[in-house]
Coordinates of C-alpha atoms in Angstrom, one line a residue:
M1 CA -7.9 -16.3 71.1
V2 CA -4.2 -16.6 71.9
D3 CA -4.5 -20.4 72.5
V4 CA -6.3 -20.8 69.2
R5 CA -3.6 -19.0 67.3
A6 CA -0.9 -21.0 69.0
K7 CA -2.7 -24.3 68.1
V8 CA -3.1 -23.2 64.5
S9 CA 0.5 -22.1 64.3
G10 CA 1.7 -25.4 65.7
W11 CA -0.5 -27.3 63.3
V12 CA 0.8 -25.4 60.3
G13 CA 4.4 -25.8 61.5
K14 CA 4.0 -29.6 61.8
L15 CA 2.6 -29.7 58.2
V16 CA 5.6 -27.7 56.9
V17 CA 8.1 -30.0 58.8
R18 CA 6.5 -33.1 57.4
R19 CA 6.7 -31.7 53.9
I20 CA 10.4 -30.7 54.3
Q21 CA 11.1 -34.2 55.8
K22 CA 9.5 -35.7 52.7
K23 CA 10.8 -33.4 50.0
G24 CA 13.7 -31.6 51.6
I25 CA 14.3 -27.8 51.7
D26 CA 14.4 -26.0 48.4
L27 CA 16.8 -23.0 49.1
S28 CA 15.5 -21.1 46.1
R29 CA 12.1 -20.9 47.6
I30 CA 13.1 -19.5 51.0
S31 CA 12.0 -15.8 51.1
F32 CA 13.4 -14.8 54.5
I33 CA 16.3 -15.4 56.9
P34 CA 15.5 -15.8 60.6
E35 CA 16.9 -12.8 62.6
K36 CA 19.3 -14.9 64.7
T37 CA 21.0 -16.4 61.6
K38 CA 21.9 -13.1 60.1
V39 CA 24.9 -12.6 62.4
P40 CA 27.6 -14.0 60.0
L41 CA 26.4 -11.5 57.3
Q42 CA 26.1 -8.4 59.5
R43 CA 28.7 -5.7 60.1
N44 CA 29.3 -2.4 61.7
G45 CA 31.1 -0.6 59.0
M46 CA 34.2 -2.6 58.3
D47 CA 33.9 -4.8 61.4
P48 CA 32.0 -8.0 62.0
V49 CA 29.3 -7.4 64.6
P50 CA 30.5 -8.0 68.2
R51 CA 28.4 -11.2 68.5
I52 CA 30.9 -12.9 66.2
A53 CA 33.7 -12.3 68.7
E54 CA 31.5 -13.5 71.6
I55 CA 30.7 -16.7 69.8
R56 CA 34.4 -17.3 68.9
A57 CA 35.4 -16.8 72.6
T58 CA 32.8 -19.2 74.0
E59 CA 31.7 -21.7 71.4
P60 CA 34.0 -23.5 68.9
M61 CA 30.8 -24.4 67.0
H62 CA 27.6 -22.4 67.3
R63 CA 24.2 -23.9 66.4
L64 CA 22.2 -21.4 64.3
D65 CA 18.6 -20.9 65.2
L66 CA 16.9 -22.1 62.0
P67 CA 13.2 -23.1 61.6
F68 CA 11.9 -26.6 61.0
N69 CA 14.8 -28.1 62.9
F70 CA 17.2 -27.5 60.1
R71 CA 20.6 -28.2 61.5
A72 CA 23.3 -25.7 60.7
Y73 CA 26.4 -24.7 62.6
L74 CA 28.7 -21.6 62.5
V75 CA 32.4 -21.9 63.1
T76 CA 34.2 -18.6 63.8
G77 CA 37.7 -19.4 65.1
Y78 CA 40.7 -19.5 62.8
E79 CA 42.0 -23.0 63.6
E80 CA 38.5 -24.4 63.6
S81 CA 37.7 -22.9 60.3
R82 CA 40.9 -24.0 58.8
R83 CA 40.2 -27.6 60.0
I84 CA 36.8 -27.6 58.3
L85 CA 38.0 -26.1 55.1
T86 CA 40.9 -28.6 54.9
D87 CA 38.9 -31.7 55.5
R88 CA 37.8 -33.0 52.1
D89 CA 36.8 -36.4 53.4
S90 CA 34.2 -35.6 56.0
Y91 CA 32.2 -33.0 54.1
S92 CA 30.6 -32.4 50.7
N93 CA 30.3 -29.1 48.9
D94 CA 27.6 -30.4 46.5
I95 CA 24.5 -28.3 47.2
R96 CA 22.3 -29.5 44.4
H97 CA 20.3 -31.8 46.6
M98 CA 18.7 -28.6 48.1
F99 CA 17.1 -27.5 44.8
H100 CA 14.1 -29.4 43.6
G101 CA 13.2 -27.8 40.3
D102 CA 10.0 -26.0 41.3
G103 CA 11.7 -22.8 42.6
P104 CA 13.5 -19.9 40.8
A105 CA 16.6 -22.1 40.4
T106 CA 17.1 -25.8 39.8
S107 CA 20.1 -28.1 40.4
D108 CA 21.2 -27.5 36.8
D109 CA 21.7 -23.8 37.6
I110 CA 24.1 -24.5 40.5
G111 CA 27.6 -25.5 39.5
G112 CA 31.2 -24.3 39.4
L113 CA 34.1 -25.3 41.5
G114 CA 32.6 -24.1 44.8
F115 CA 29.7 -26.5 44.8
T116 CA 31.3 -29.6 43.4
D117 CA 33.2 -32.5 45.0
P118 CA 36.1 -34.7 43.7
P119 CA 36.5 -36.3 41.3
L120 CA 34.5 -33.8 39.2
H121 CA 35.9 -30.8 41.2
T122 CA 39.5 -32.2 40.6
R123 CA 38.9 -32.5 36.8
L124 CA 37.3 -29.1 36.4
R125 CA 39.9 -27.3 38.6
K126 CA 42.7 -28.9 36.6
I127 CA 41.2 -27.4 33.4
V128 CA 41.3 -23.8 34.6
T129 CA 44.3 -23.8 37.0
P130 CA 46.9 -23.2 34.2
E131 CA 45.2 -19.9 33.4
F132 CA 45.7 -18.6 36.9
T133 CA 49.4 -19.3 37.5
M134 CA 51.6 -16.2 38.1
R135 CA 53.3 -16.7 34.8
R136 CA 50.1 -16.8 32.8
L137 CA 48.5 -13.9 34.7
A138 CA 51.6 -11.7 34.1
R139 CA 50.4 -11.2 30.5
L140 CA 47.3 -9.5 31.8
E141 CA 49.1 -6.8 33.7
P142 CA 49.4 -4.3 30.8
M143 CA 45.7 -4.8 30.0
I144 CA 44.7 -4.2 33.7
S145 CA 46.9 -1.1 33.8
D146 CA 45.2 0.3 30.8
I147 CA 41.7 -0.5 32.2
V148 CA 42.6 1.3 35.5
D149 CA 43.9 4.3 33.7
Q150 CA 40.8 4.6 31.5
Q151 CA 38.5 4.4 34.5
L152 CA 40.5 6.9 36.4
D153 CA 40.1 9.2 33.4
K154 CA 36.4 8.7 33.6
L155 CA 36.4 9.5 37.3
A156 CA 38.3 12.7 36.7
A157 CA 36.0 13.7 33.9
E158 CA 33.0 13.3 36.2
G159 CA 34.6 15.8 38.6
S160 CA 34.8 16.0 42.3
G161 CA 31.9 14.3 44.1
A162 CA 31.8 11.4 41.5
D163 CA 31.1 7.8 42.5
M164 CA 34.4 6.0 42.7
A165 CA 32.6 2.6 43.0
K166 CA 30.7 3.2 39.7
H167 CA 33.7 4.5 37.7
V168 CA 36.6 2.5 39.2
A169 CA 36.0 -0.2 41.8
F170 CA 33.3 -2.1 39.8
P171 CA 34.4 -1.7 36.1
V172 CA 38.1 -2.6 36.7
P173 CA 37.5 -6.2 37.8
F174 CA 34.4 -6.5 35.6
Q175 CA 36.2 -5.6 32.4
T176 CA 39.2 -7.7 33.4
I177 CA 37.2 -10.9 34.0
C178 CA 35.1 -10.4 30.9
A179 CA 38.3 -10.1 28.8
L180 CA 39.8 -13.1 30.5
L181 CA 36.7 -15.2 29.8
G182 CA 36.3 -13.9 26.3
L183 CA 32.7 -12.6 26.7
D184 CA 31.1 -10.6 24.0
Y185 CA 30.2 -7.0 24.8
E186 CA 26.4 -7.7 24.5
D187 CA 26.8 -10.2 27.4
R188 CA 28.6 -7.8 29.6
D189 CA 25.6 -5.4 30.2
A190 CA 23.4 -8.3 31.4
F191 CA 26.1 -9.7 33.7
E192 CA 26.8 -6.3 35.3
K193 CA 23.2 -5.9 36.4
L194 CA 23.1 -9.4 38.0
G195 CA 26.5 -9.4 39.7
S196 CA 25.6 -8.1 43.2
A197 CA 22.0 -9.5 43.3
R198 CA 23.2 -13.1 43.5
F199 CA 25.0 -12.5 46.8
D200 CA 22.2 -10.6 48.5
A201 CA 20.5 -12.6 51.2
T202 CA 18.1 -9.8 52.3
N203 CA 15.1 -11.6 50.9
G204 CA 16.3 -15.2 51.5
G205 CA 17.3 -17.5 48.8
A206 CA 14.6 -16.8 46.3
A207 CA 16.0 -13.5 44.9
A208 CA 19.6 -14.6 45.1
F209 CA 19.1 -17.9 43.4
G210 CA 16.8 -16.3 40.8
A211 CA 19.8 -14.1 39.9
V212 CA 22.0 -17.2 39.7
S213 CA 19.6 -18.8 37.3
E214 CA 19.4 -15.7 35.0
Q215 CA 23.1 -15.2 35.0
R216 CA 23.7 -18.9 34.2
E217 CA 21.3 -18.5 31.2
F218 CA 23.6 -15.9 29.7
L219 CA 26.6 -18.1 30.2
F220 CA 24.9 -21.1 28.6
E221 CA 24.2 -18.9 25.6
A222 CA 27.7 -17.6 25.5
V223 CA 29.2 -21.2 25.7
A224 CA 26.8 -22.4 23.0
R225 CA 27.9 -19.6 20.6
Q226 CA 31.6 -20.2 21.3
R227 CA 31.2 -24.0 20.9
K228 CA 30.5 -23.2 17.2
E229 CA 33.1 -20.5 17.0
P230 CA 35.6 -20.4 20.0
G231 CA 36.7 -17.0 21.0
D232 CA 40.2 -15.8 22.2
G233 CA 39.4 -16.0 26.0
L234 CA 39.3 -18.8 28.5
I235 CA 35.9 -20.2 27.3
G236 CA 37.2 -20.6 23.8
Q237 CA 40.5 -22.0 25.0
I238 CA 38.8 -24.7 27.1
L239 CA 36.5 -25.6 24.2
R240 CA 39.5 -26.0 21.9
D241 CA 41.3 -28.1 24.4
E242 CA 38.5 -30.2 25.7
G243 CA 35.9 -30.3 22.9
D244 CA 33.0 -32.6 23.7
L245 CA 34.8 -33.9 26.8
I246 CA 33.3 -30.9 28.7
S247 CA 29.6 -30.3 28.7
D248 CA 27.9 -26.9 28.3
V249 CA 26.6 -27.2 31.9
D250 CA 30.1 -27.9 33.3
L251 CA 31.8 -25.1 31.3
A252 CA 29.1 -22.6 32.1
G253 CA 29.5 -23.5 35.8
L254 CA 33.3 -22.9 35.5
A255 CA 32.8 -19.6 33.7
D256 CA 30.2 -18.6 36.3
G257 CA 32.6 -19.4 39.2
V258 CA 35.4 -17.4 37.5
F259 CA 33.1 -14.5 36.8
T260 CA 31.4 -14.2 40.2
G261 CA 34.6 -15.0 42.1
G262 CA 36.6 -12.5 40.2
F263 CA 34.2 -9.5 39.9
E264 CA 32.1 -8.7 42.9
T265 CA 34.8 -9.7 45.4
T266 CA 37.6 -7.6 43.9
A267 CA 35.2 -4.7 43.4
G268 CA 34.4 -4.8 47.1
M269 CA 38.0 -4.9 48.0
I270 CA 38.9 -1.9 45.8
A271 CA 36.1 0.3 47.2
L272 CA 36.4 -0.8 50.9
G273 CA 40.2 -0.7 50.7
T274 CA 40.1 2.9 49.6
I275 CA 37.9 3.8 52.6
V276 CA 40.3 2.1 55.0
L277 CA 43.3 3.8 53.5
L278 CA 41.7 7.2 53.6
R279 CA 41.3 6.9 57.4
D280 CA 45.0 7.0 57.8
P281 CA 47.2 9.5 55.8
E282 CA 50.3 7.5 56.7
Y283 CA 49.1 4.4 54.9
A284 CA 47.6 6.4 52.0
A285 CA 51.1 8.0 51.6
L286 CA 52.7 4.5 51.4
V287 CA 50.3 3.4 48.7
R288 CA 50.9 6.6 46.8
K289 CA 54.7 6.1 47.0
G290 CA 54.2 2.7 45.4
D291 CA 57.0 0.7 46.9
P292 CA 56.2 -3.0 45.9
E293 CA 57.1 -4.3 49.3
D294 CA 54.8 -1.8 51.1
I295 CA 52.0 -2.4 48.6
D296 CA 52.2 -6.2 49.1
R297 CA 52.1 -5.7 52.9
I298 CA 49.1 -3.3 52.7
V299 CA 47.2 -5.5 50.2
E300 CA 47.6 -8.6 52.4
E301 CA 46.4 -6.8 55.5
L302 CA 43.4 -5.3 53.6
L303 CA 42.5 -8.9 52.6
R304 CA 42.7 -10.1 56.2
Y305 CA 41.0 -7.1 57.7
L306 CA 38.1 -6.8 55.2
A307 CA 37.4 -10.4 54.4
V308 CA 34.8 -9.4 51.9
V309 CA 33.7 -13.0 51.4
Q310 CA 32.0 -13.3 54.7
V311 CA 31.4 -17.1 54.9
A312 CA 32.9 -20.0 53.0
F313 CA 30.9 -22.3 50.8
P314 CA 28.7 -24.5 53.0
R315 CA 30.0 -27.9 54.0
F316 CA 27.6 -30.9 54.4
A317 CA 28.6 -33.6 56.8
K318 CA 28.9 -36.9 54.9
Q319 CA 28.3 -39.0 58.0
D320 CA 27.4 -38.8 61.7
M321 CA 30.5 -37.6 63.7
M322 CA 31.7 -35.6 66.7
L323 CA 33.0 -32.2 65.9
F324 CA 34.3 -29.8 68.6
G325 CA 32.4 -31.6 71.2
Q326 CA 29.1 -31.6 69.4
Q327 CA 27.3 -34.5 67.6
L328 CA 26.8 -33.9 63.9
K329 CA 24.4 -35.9 61.8
A330 CA 24.9 -36.7 58.2
G331 CA 23.6 -33.8 56.1
D332 CA 24.1 -31.2 58.8
V333 CA 25.6 -27.9 57.4
V334 CA 28.8 -26.3 58.7
L335 CA 29.6 -22.7 57.9
A336 CA 33.0 -21.2 58.4
S337 CA 32.9 -17.4 59.1
L338 CA 35.9 -16.1 57.2
S339 CA 35.5 -12.6 58.6
G340 CA 35.4 -14.1 62.1
A341 CA 38.4 -16.3 61.5
N342 CA 40.5 -13.5 60.2
R343 CA 39.9 -11.4 63.3
D344 CA 40.9 -14.3 65.6
P345 CA 43.7 -13.1 67.9
A346 CA 45.1 -16.7 67.9
S347 CA 46.2 -16.1 64.3
A348 CA 46.1 -12.4 63.7
G349 CA 47.9 -11.4 66.9
E350 CA 47.2 -8.5 69.2
R351 CA 44.5 -6.0 68.3
P352 CA 43.0 -8.0 65.4
D353 CA 40.3 -5.5 64.9
E354 CA 42.8 -2.8 63.9
F355 CA 44.2 -2.3 60.4
D356 CA 47.9 -2.7 60.7
P357 CA 50.1 -3.5 57.6
Y358 CA 53.0 -4.1 59.9
R359 CA 51.4 -6.9 61.9
V360 CA 53.1 -10.3 61.9
P361 CA 50.3 -12.9 62.0
A362 CA 51.0 -16.4 63.3
S363 CA 49.6 -17.8 60.0
G364 CA 48.1 -16.7 56.7
H365 CA 44.6 -15.2 56.4
L366 CA 41.6 -17.0 55.1
A367 CA 40.3 -14.3 52.9
F368 CA 40.5 -16.7 49.9
G369 CA 39.3 -19.7 51.8
H370 CA 41.6 -22.7 52.3
G371 CA 42.1 -26.3 51.0
I372 CA 40.9 -27.6 47.7
H373 CA 38.2 -24.9 47.4
R374 CA 40.6 -22.0 47.9
C375 CA 39.7 -19.2 45.5
I376 CA 41.4 -20.0 42.2
G377 CA 41.6 -16.3 41.3
A378 CA 43.5 -15.2 44.4
E379 CA 46.6 -14.1 42.5
L380 CA 44.5 -12.2 39.9
A381 CA 42.7 -10.3 42.7
R382 CA 46.0 -9.4 44.3
M383 CA 47.3 -8.2 41.0
E384 CA 44.3 -5.9 40.4
L385 CA 44.6 -4.5 43.9
R386 CA 48.4 -3.9 43.5
I387 CA 47.7 -2.0 40.3
A388 CA 44.5 -0.1 41.1
L389 CA 45.1 1.3 44.6
P390 CA 48.5 2.9 43.9
R391 CA 47.4 4.5 40.6
L392 CA 44.2 5.8 42.3
F393 CA 46.1 7.5 45.1
Q394 CA 48.8 8.8 42.7
R395 CA 46.3 10.2 40.3
F396 CA 44.3 11.9 43.0
P397 CA 46.7 12.9 45.8
N398 CA 43.9 14.9 47.6
L399 CA 41.4 12.0 47.4
A400 CA 38.8 12.1 50.2
L401 CA 35.4 10.8 51.0
A402 CA 32.6 13.1 49.9
K403 CA 30.5 12.1 52.9
P404 CA 31.2 10.5 56.3
Q405 CA 31.7 6.7 56.4
E406 CA 28.6 6.4 58.5
E407 CA 26.4 7.8 55.7
L408 CA 27.7 5.3 53.1
S409 CA 25.4 2.6 51.7
F410 CA 27.1 -0.6 52.8
R411 CA 25.6 -3.9 51.6
Q412 CA 23.3 -5.5 54.2
L413 CA 23.1 -9.3 54.5
S414 CA 25.4 -10.0 51.5
F415 CA 27.7 -13.0 51.3
V416 CA 30.2 -10.6 49.6
Y417 CA 30.5 -7.4 51.6
G418 CA 30.8 -4.1 49.8
V419 CA 29.4 -0.6 49.3
D420 CA 26.9 0.4 46.7
E421 CA 28.2 4.0 46.1
L422 CA 31.4 5.7 47.1
P423 CA 31.3 9.4 46.3
V424 CA 34.8 11.0 46.6
T425 CA 36.3 14.5 46.2
F426 CA 39.7 15.1 44.7

């Protein structure tokens, strides 16, 4: 019986491999992730699982154990990751060839800066870059301060034991990014429900890319409405400046990238950052005091330490080449572990697994990525953290977790790490 099962399994496997070789892999149809490939998305509380450090110490590039001979490699070291992220000539970020139109998402649903290559990437990034300069972002500071104060009022009204994630961490970046884009209020409810689903890899690509498709539908509708009557936000401004030179697909992709990059990531940072600061009264006191220099130092160390975006956008080798002593074939996937790179002693210095705002790293962290695909909203995220964290600790000087950290519901197998609920007392 065992031999029969083995033969049947082998026969089915060969059929699947032949189909993939002929049609390619459609990521939106994959409903599971093999156990050994989950490592880059797994954590113990705030820390990457120990296996990440083991790989970093022994293998510059680690072959992931994927079915059907699908070739993907994980890079966990700082210098190795930086090299991959900087090299725009050897790799492509265009992932559309892995969607064939018969799954939950098609290639038309996948867009934005993270999944495009020059020259399209260059043109699209040039369109939105002016909106994210320090000078332009400064005008948002009063609005963000008002949003933070309103949400802290709501947290206080809920009383001790309320969910800080629900009332502060999620709504602050959500309302900020919606206002920045100029989204109508009816769009916001739909977006809020789909935000975290698209980063969840628990059920493979099917559920995540299904959420991508639904969220993009809302954006297509928003862009179509504003093409007739441009609003006051970024979508309307781009339509006034570019007109017919930018398609609905490209603009929806830009808006999608701005929204997803500026909402779930910052929400995770606010919630997880609060947990980290509550572990050490000295650092919580520094945040409460609000000295700008101390706040900047603490925010940067939180970004390094937490690295909520766990892996960078996948890179596809453009041609056969040698990389870190291994032979890559054209089309092979290389993934940079940002959480692993940020804990590399070679860049972070001694005790990289400790949160230490006074550390002097050898070089900057990779929490926002690196190179031409570095997060365009990095300064907006920093601004929100610099405003939200001091006001939270000033408003609630006795802030504490309502349950032990071990009992919190951390996201499992999510490309953007976070916590679903954060009950606090005050």
